[in-house]
């Protein structure tokens, strides 16, 4: 029975779970582990490649195996969370992720490493939507929801940069294997805490039969899409397999949409994505991630290769971005979310991030960290933190409890696909600009030192060319957020819905079911 209905009948409204803030600690810890894993392995990759004898041609599979499994199975993972219950899916996901991490850390050859990474992706696809949907059904008060999603948004945005610091420390002072083993204590603590603390509201499960055609079509379609972009980065956009993957993905996903509109119990009810606010969130968030993922990679290479920073020093160089994200999410976003409409945080947030990105187009070999990189990272962090927080909250707002798992999975899917697109697209742009610069300037370099200087200048030219595109992408993300997202501030105006059970006022964002 919903909160509104219980009041109408004169019954006392269901009181929020007393342990919800303790539960948030363990949910946030699990989210941190998943986000850390996306960047921590990148730092360790050169050492792991050497130890395990992985060829240059195959090394991308350490990242790709995880991305394909995670991105391809997210919708299925979200539906399983709705079917089993989010708490059970969350604990099982954590346990499986820990086992897969142990296998990765103990890997003795490339096949074992690739298998462990794929297994991490499988359990990550179960864990990530379960975590976000638990927040959606446990925090229903507008102000409390703002705080909870502020913390979650800060972790989702800043965790990747924390991964660079932790990855640098573990690789430089211990061994690359610890970038996998470090997940195990995270998972054990989060699973134990969740098991004893989380009390998921009852009655919100979706016990409809599993939509097998939808599972197959969505998984194959997303895998083809992610693999297409990953292959484009290494083999080029005109490669026949790359083009084939994009065509296959378009056909599979179009068929998926047709099937979902006709089956009785769809894997992804179209009401979840056709509501304009959630559609705007998924689209703008995906675009913002495209811009950010490429930037992480460029700045890491710039600091290590051009500036000569160690892995640890590189990690610490990202600290201003982390500070900015935490400040933007927990201070600006949380404090303003109950006072202004979400689009007035998301749109300006993306524009502030674009301003930080714009500063980075001035990168040169001799650029000062304090004068250029530090303010740019602060602006990026503040902008993204401010925008992420209302986006995360709005992505599950107004959704029926039985759909919260799959709605949460759509947030993760937009991020995962955005990451794959961003890395491939911006890397390709950078590589083309670098090649063109070398071709134009190498003839005038007569000595070896001059040739090395041209190579470094070309690398920076490539980065700045790609960053210009990232600036444009963030501006488009801001425009989408300001145009599509029309929800009022919590507790003021109704959210426009399009499906059954939607259109409820923001103050009754998720129906609360009595225990």
XYZ file of C-alpha atoms in Angstrom:
515
model
C 0.000 0.000 0.000
C 1.427 3.389 -0.937
C 2.051 6.175 1.531
C -0.702 8.298 -0.009
C -3.216 5.465 0.046
C -2.492 4.593 3.652
C -3.120 8.204 4.668
C -6.390 8.244 2.731
C -7.582 5.133 4.556
C -6.610 6.598 7.916
C -3.869 4.005 8.453
C -0.527 5.178 9.771
C 2.063 5.769 7.027
C 4.887 3.272 6.895
C 7.850 4.570 8.841
C 11.220 4.601 7.090
C 13.605 1.781 7.940
C 15.690 2.818 10.972
C 18.813 1.174 9.521
C 18.686 2.927 6.156
C 21.696 5.197 6.837
C 23.808 2.246 7.974
C 22.671 0.423 4.836
C 23.839 3.396 2.740
C 27.405 2.895 4.051
C 27.532 -0.667 2.705
C 25.777 0.211 -0.571
C 28.247 3.076 -1.098
C 31.182 0.772 -0.292
C 30.027 -1.717 -2.939
C 29.545 1.068 -5.501
C 33.037 2.374 -4.728
C 34.487 -1.100 -5.356
C 32.793 -1.382 -8.780
C 33.793 2.133 -9.867
C 37.363 1.716 -8.566
C 37.735 -1.440 -10.593
C 37.105 0.460 -13.830
C 40.314 2.516 -13.470
C 42.486 0.648 -10.960
C 43.205 -2.150 -13.460
C 44.315 0.360 -16.143
C 47.232 1.465 -13.949
C 48.262 -2.165 -13.338
C 47.847 -3.296 -16.959
C 51.476 -2.781 -18.159
C 52.875 -4.841 -15.223
C 50.236 -7.586 -15.574
C 50.859 -7.782 -19.319
C 54.586 -8.352 -18.776
C 54.118 -10.956 -16.004
C 51.513 -13.017 -17.843
C 53.064 -12.722 -21.307
C 50.003 -11.052 -22.844
C 50.675 -9.757 -26.366
C 50.057 -6.126 -27.335
C 47.263 -7.301 -29.615
C 45.484 -9.155 -26.801
C 46.032 -6.785 -23.867
C 42.856 -4.818 -24.633
C 40.862 -7.925 -23.633
C 41.740 -7.294 -19.970
C 39.477 -4.234 -20.249
C 37.170 -5.459 -23.038
C 36.206 -8.790 -21.396
C 34.914 -6.875 -18.352
C 33.177 -4.182 -20.422
C 31.370 -6.685 -22.664
C 30.051 -8.807 -19.793
C 29.132 -5.810 -17.632
C 27.552 -3.692 -20.376
C 25.792 -6.614 -22.055
C 24.197 -8.092 -18.941
C 23.157 -4.956 -17.038
C 19.488 -5.018 -18.084
C 19.315 -8.724 -17.270
C 20.989 -8.036 -13.895
C 18.466 -5.300 -13.119
C 15.560 -7.593 -13.967
C 17.021 -10.384 -11.787
C 17.240 -7.880 -8.907
C 13.538 -7.074 -9.390
C 12.710 -10.795 -9.500
C 14.886 -12.119 -6.631
C 14.780 -9.019 -4.463
C 17.497 -6.319 -4.462
C 19.114 -7.381 -1.194
C 19.639 -10.969 -2.373
C 20.937 -9.833 -5.777
C 23.253 -7.332 -4.053
C 24.793 -9.920 -1.688
C 25.149 -12.579 -4.430
C 26.717 -9.970 -6.735
C 29.254 -9.000 -4.068
C 30.175 -12.623 -3.342
C 30.653 -13.433 -7.021
C 32.681 -10.258 -7.613
C 35.019 -11.205 -4.733
C 35.574 -14.722 -6.142
C 36.225 -13.335 -9.634
C 38.691 -10.790 -8.196
C 40.557 -13.563 -6.359
C 40.842 -15.487 -9.649
C 42.148 -12.371 -11.408
C 44.755 -11.749 -8.730
C 45.888 -15.381 -8.878
C 45.930 -15.521 -12.716
C 48.840 -17.504 -14.171
C 48.122 -16.924 -17.881
C 46.127 -14.633 -20.172
C 43.147 -17.011 -20.521
C 42.665 -17.114 -16.737
C 42.941 -13.308 -16.566
C 40.402 -12.744 -19.366
C 38.006 -15.263 -17.787
C 38.278 -13.597 -14.370
C 37.590 -10.175 -15.870
C 34.516 -11.470 -17.723
C 33.265 -13.054 -14.484
C 33.781 -9.741 -12.666
C 31.632 -8.124 -15.356
C 28.862 -10.721 -14.933
C 28.576 -10.172 -11.167
C 29.094 -6.404 -11.527
C 26.041 -6.368 -13.820
C 24.010 -7.963 -10.997
C 25.496 -5.819 -8.224
C 25.383 -2.295 -9.729
C 21.627 -2.030 -10.514
C 20.749 -3.774 -7.225
C 22.730 -1.121 -5.289
C 21.056 1.850 -6.970
C 17.548 0.371 -6.783
C 18.013 -0.349 -3.045
C 18.603 3.376 -2.541
C 15.518 4.143 -4.639
C 13.190 2.004 -2.502
C 14.778 2.803 0.910
C 15.022 6.622 0.693
C 11.664 8.182 -0.164
C 11.709 11.450 1.830
C 12.823 14.293 -0.486
C 15.549 15.719 1.785
C 16.881 12.327 2.857
C 16.845 11.165 -0.758
C 18.895 14.227 -1.727
C 21.566 13.412 0.890
C 21.678 9.702 0.040
C 21.978 10.284 -3.694
C 24.504 13.072 -3.049
C 26.818 10.550 -1.377
C 26.138 7.943 -4.064
C 26.703 10.469 -6.872
C 30.018 11.622 -5.363
C 31.230 8.026 -5.250
C 29.983 7.243 -8.767
C 31.756 10.325 -10.127
C 34.902 10.428 -7.995
C 35.578 6.713 -7.561
C 37.348 6.450 -10.906
C 39.901 9.065 -9.882
C 40.362 7.365 -6.481
C 41.095 4.192 -8.456
C 44.003 5.937 -10.175
C 45.557 6.826 -6.793
C 44.997 3.392 -5.256
C 46.119 1.640 -8.437
C 49.317 3.698 -8.486
C 50.105 2.862 -4.855
C 49.411 -0.848 -5.171
C 51.303 -1.246 -8.453
C 54.315 0.822 -7.400
C 54.752 -0.403 -3.824
C 53.201 -3.898 -3.768
C 52.293 -5.826 -6.912
C 49.731 -5.531 -9.725
C 47.883 -8.571 -8.269
C 46.790 -6.414 -5.317
C 44.661 -4.282 -7.650
C 42.439 -7.413 -7.783
C 42.894 -8.699 -4.234
C 41.916 -5.292 -2.771
C 38.312 -5.943 -3.920
C 37.954 -8.947 -1.592
C 37.847 -7.084 1.778
C 35.571 -4.428 0.195
C 33.154 -7.146 -0.943
C 33.205 -9.125 2.318
C 32.529 -6.059 4.490
C 29.794 -4.745 2.162
C 28.087 -8.173 1.856
C 28.171 -8.859 5.612
C 26.876 -5.367 6.393
C 24.139 -5.614 3.770
C 23.029 -9.042 4.990
C 22.550 -7.856 8.591
C 21.499 -4.221 8.065
C 19.456 -3.889 4.858
C 15.707 -4.413 5.214
C 14.227 -4.095 1.763
C 10.560 -2.985 1.656
C 8.364 -5.929 0.753
C 5.918 -6.114 -2.119
C 8.147 -4.388 -4.680
C 9.293 -7.491 -6.556
C 8.438 -8.165 -10.169
C 7.549 -11.869 -10.193
C 6.454 -11.941 -13.859
C 7.988 -14.694 -16.018
C 11.434 -13.825 -17.388
C 11.379 -12.334 -20.893
C 13.919 -14.703 -22.525
C 13.768 -13.165 -26.057
C 14.317 -9.743 -24.469
C 17.302 -11.027 -22.446
C 18.932 -12.574 -25.546
C 18.299 -9.590 -27.845
C 19.388 -6.916 -25.333
C 22.511 -8.815 -24.260
C 23.665 -9.554 -27.816
C 22.770 -6.022 -28.973
C 24.690 -4.302 -26.164
C 27.673 -6.678 -26.482
C 27.838 -5.956 -30.239
C 27.629 -2.195 -29.587
C 30.343 -2.141 -26.891
C 32.595 -4.468 -28.918
C 32.071 -2.360 -32.051
C 33.384 0.755 -30.312
C 36.203 -1.151 -28.627
C 37.284 -2.641 -31.970
C 37.009 0.746 -33.712
C 39.660 2.061 -31.333
C 42.208 -0.606 -32.304
C 41.231 -1.534 -35.893
C 39.657 1.685 -37.194
C 36.100 2.754 -38.093
C 36.262 1.371 -41.647
C 37.168 -2.162 -40.497
C 34.584 -4.648 -41.860
C 34.081 -6.385 -38.479
C 33.606 -2.998 -36.748
C 30.923 -1.983 -39.272
C 29.326 -5.437 -39.009
C 29.117 -5.096 -35.211
C 27.380 -1.716 -35.456
C 24.890 -3.021 -38.038
C 24.200 -6.148 -35.939
C 23.765 -4.019 -32.805
C 21.277 -1.683 -34.542
C 19.215 -4.630 -35.850
C 19.260 -6.497 -32.507
C 18.351 -3.428 -30.402
C 15.606 -2.345 -32.828
C 14.159 -5.868 -32.671
C 14.458 -5.717 -28.861
C 12.342 -2.528 -28.748
C 9.675 -4.119 -30.998
C 9.585 -7.276 -28.833
C 9.376 -5.234 -25.610
C 6.388 -3.289 -26.930
C 4.472 -6.520 -27.558
C 5.315 -9.046 -24.836
C 3.196 -9.297 -21.697
C 6.065 -9.077 -19.174
C 8.927 -7.171 -20.882
C 12.538 -7.182 -19.649
C 12.597 -3.390 -20.093
C 9.094 -1.890 -19.839
C 9.172 0.965 -22.352
C 7.435 3.197 -19.783
C 10.781 3.308 -17.944
C 12.656 5.015 -20.801
C 9.904 6.924 -22.635
C 9.119 9.178 -19.657
C 10.882 12.411 -20.679
C 12.725 13.065 -17.403
C 14.324 9.626 -17.195
C 14.998 9.608 -20.957
C 16.739 12.978 -20.589
C 18.802 11.692 -17.661
C 19.939 8.521 -19.470
C 20.898 10.467 -22.590
C 22.672 13.410 -20.928
C 24.491 11.164 -18.445
C 25.686 8.875 -21.242
C 27.047 11.862 -23.190
C 28.803 13.294 -20.119
C 30.491 9.929 -19.498
C 31.682 9.865 -23.144
C 33.490 13.167 -22.485
C 34.892 12.168 -19.070
C 36.202 8.664 -19.863
C 38.393 9.893 -22.713
C 39.704 12.688 -20.526
C 40.833 10.329 -17.729
C 42.890 8.414 -20.264
C 44.428 11.517 -21.902
C 45.375 13.158 -18.616
C 46.910 9.916 -17.306
C 49.119 9.631 -20.409
C 49.902 13.353 -20.424
C 51.046 13.342 -16.795
C 53.064 10.106 -17.047
C 54.591 10.351 -20.537
C 54.804 14.090 -21.216
C 55.351 15.363 -17.651
C 57.164 12.223 -16.379
C 54.981 11.685 -13.280
C 55.130 8.347 -11.426
C 51.884 6.296 -11.123
C 51.410 7.487 -7.517
C 52.086 11.133 -8.364
C 49.658 10.841 -11.300
C 46.986 9.503 -8.970
C 47.450 12.382 -6.541
C 47.342 14.861 -9.429
C 43.674 13.869 -9.853
C 42.828 14.824 -6.240
C 41.372 18.268 -7.136
C 38.847 16.504 -9.373
C 37.826 14.185 -6.532
C 37.510 17.122 -4.110
C 35.432 19.007 -6.693
C 33.125 16.036 -7.275
C 32.540 15.425 -3.588
C 31.902 19.138 -2.990
C 29.597 19.465 -6.003
C 27.614 16.369 -5.093
C 27.331 16.490 -1.304
C 27.362 20.274 -0.751
C 26.008 22.061 -3.834
C 23.772 19.299 -5.254
C 22.383 18.036 -1.954
C 21.716 21.508 -0.536
C 20.005 22.825 -3.671
C 18.159 19.713 -4.821
C 15.145 20.305 -2.601
C 15.073 24.010 -3.537
C 15.475 24.103 -7.323
C 14.380 21.947 -10.267
C 16.837 19.156 -11.214
C 17.491 20.631 -14.676
C 18.833 23.809 -13.007
C 21.531 21.677 -11.371
C 22.203 19.287 -14.259
C 22.401 21.847 -17.095
C 24.680 24.374 -15.335
C 26.694 21.474 -13.833
C 27.524 20.102 -17.279
C 28.354 23.644 -18.478
C 30.778 24.219 -15.563
C 32.423 20.877 -16.433
C 32.615 22.031 -20.076
C 34.381 25.216 -18.902
C 36.961 23.082 -17.068
C 37.363 20.975 -20.221
C 37.759 24.178 -22.275
C 40.740 25.195 -20.120
C 42.414 21.879 -20.979
C 42.343 22.708 -24.712
C 45.245 25.065 -23.852
C 47.478 22.144 -22.800
C 51.096 22.343 -23.954
C 54.227 20.362 -23.103
C 55.311 22.953 -20.554
C 51.867 23.720 -19.074
C 51.890 24.441 -15.338
C 49.962 22.016 -13.151
C 49.008 24.746 -10.641
C 48.024 27.357 -13.235
C 46.120 25.179 -15.718
C 45.484 21.569 -14.691
C 44.430 22.224 -11.088
C 41.700 24.834 -11.823
C 40.491 22.797 -14.814
C 40.144 19.646 -12.677
C 38.365 21.557 -9.900
C 35.811 22.938 -12.380
C 35.339 19.506 -13.960
C 34.790 17.909 -10.569
C 32.418 20.613 -9.286
C 30.355 20.554 -12.470
C 30.089 16.781 -12.779
C 29.421 16.296 -9.059
C 26.622 18.879 -9.110
C 25.038 17.297 -12.219
C 25.505 13.624 -11.244
C 23.657 13.921 -7.976
C 20.191 14.979 -9.241
C 20.655 12.736 -12.305
C 21.137 9.636 -10.137
C 18.070 10.506 -8.051
C 15.838 11.387 -11.002
C 16.763 8.192 -12.876
C 14.608 6.107 -10.507
C 12.101 8.775 -9.460
C 8.439 8.022 -10.115
C 9.247 4.417 -11.091
C 7.079 1.650 -9.665
C 9.085 -0.446 -7.150
C 8.803 -3.517 -9.408
C 10.656 -1.581 -12.158
C 13.334 0.039 -9.980
C 15.985 -2.610 -10.718
C 15.709 -2.279 -14.476
C 15.508 1.547 -14.247
C 18.722 1.500 -12.209
C 20.294 -0.820 -14.792
C 19.545 1.762 -17.498
C 21.653 4.347 -15.617
C 24.575 1.919 -15.486
C 24.031 0.925 -19.127
C 24.190 4.563 -20.273
C 27.421 4.978 -18.276
C 28.991 1.735 -19.516
C 28.121 2.286 -23.175
C 29.139 5.945 -22.808
C 32.525 4.861 -21.447
C 33.113 2.476 -24.377
C 32.072 5.129 -26.920
C 34.131 7.859 -25.235
C 37.326 5.838 -25.075
C 37.058 4.714 -28.731
C 35.777 7.959 -30.248
C 38.105 10.402 -28.484
C 41.132 8.099 -28.864
C 40.515 7.878 -32.603
C 40.266 11.679 -32.892
C 43.456 12.108 -30.847
C 45.375 9.504 -32.872
C 44.375 11.135 -36.193
C 45.441 14.609 -34.999
C 48.739 13.225 -33.659
C 49.543 11.466 -36.957
C 48.731 14.601 -38.968
C 50.945 16.770 -36.719
C 53.911 14.389 -37.042
C 53.529 14.278 -40.835
C 53.560 18.092 -41.025
C 56.469 18.733 -38.623
C 58.821 15.729 -38.610
C 60.695 16.819 -41.784
C 62.080 19.879 -40.000
C 63.407 17.838 -37.055
C 66.986 16.845 -37.876
C 68.330 15.595 -34.527
C 66.933 12.791 -32.366
C 66.026 15.212 -29.558
C 64.084 17.394 -32.017
C 62.215 14.318 -33.299
C 61.310 13.306 -29.740
C 60.077 16.857 -29.113
C 57.887 16.686 -32.234
C 56.448 13.347 -31.020
C 55.532 14.848 -27.629
C 54.081 17.978 -29.240
C 52.062 15.758 -31.567
C 50.740 13.755 -28.605
C 49.571 16.926 -26.834
C 48.069 18.222 -30.097
C 46.091 14.980 -30.336
C 44.811 15.336 -26.765
C 43.701 18.965 -27.215
C 41.939 18.164 -30.520
C 39.953 15.393 -28.820
C 39.233 17.582 -25.773
C 37.574 20.171 -28.080
C 35.114 17.443 -29.082
C 34.581 16.589 -25.407
C 33.705 20.249 -24.708
C 31.049 20.102 -27.440
C 29.652 16.817 -26.096
C 29.255 18.325 -22.594
C 27.459 21.379 -24.041
C 25.043 19.021 -25.855
C 24.532 17.082 -22.566
C 23.653 20.383 -20.844
C 21.196 21.302 -23.619
C 19.470 17.888 -23.372
C 19.213 18.177 -19.565
C 17.727 21.684 -19.784
C 15.302 20.709 -22.604
C 14.109 17.211 -21.692
C 14.137 17.285 -17.883
C 11.072 19.193 -16.705
C 10.488 17.754 -13.225
C 9.949 20.345 -10.529
C 11.860 20.390 -7.258
C 10.854 17.587 -4.861
C 7.595 18.362 -3.105
C 6.470 21.070 -5.542
C 5.167 19.989 -8.954
C 4.213 16.588 -10.267
C 6.582 14.519 -12.346
C 5.130 13.922 -15.790
C 4.799 10.195 -16.259
C 3.829 8.014 -19.111
C 3.236 4.641 -17.629
C 1.032 2.948 -15.191
C 1.657 4.090 -11.705
C 3.607 7.174 -12.750
C 2.673 10.798 -12.564
C 2.809 10.749 -8.795
C 4.005 13.852 -7.036
C 7.708 14.118 -6.293
C 7.077 14.013 -2.592
C 5.753 10.452 -3.018
C 8.575 9.472 -5.347
C 8.540 5.731 -4.637
C 5.595 4.033 -2.956
C 6.570 2.870 0.515
C 5.307 -0.551 1.484
C 4.728 -1.464 5.109
C 7.049 -4.132 6.502
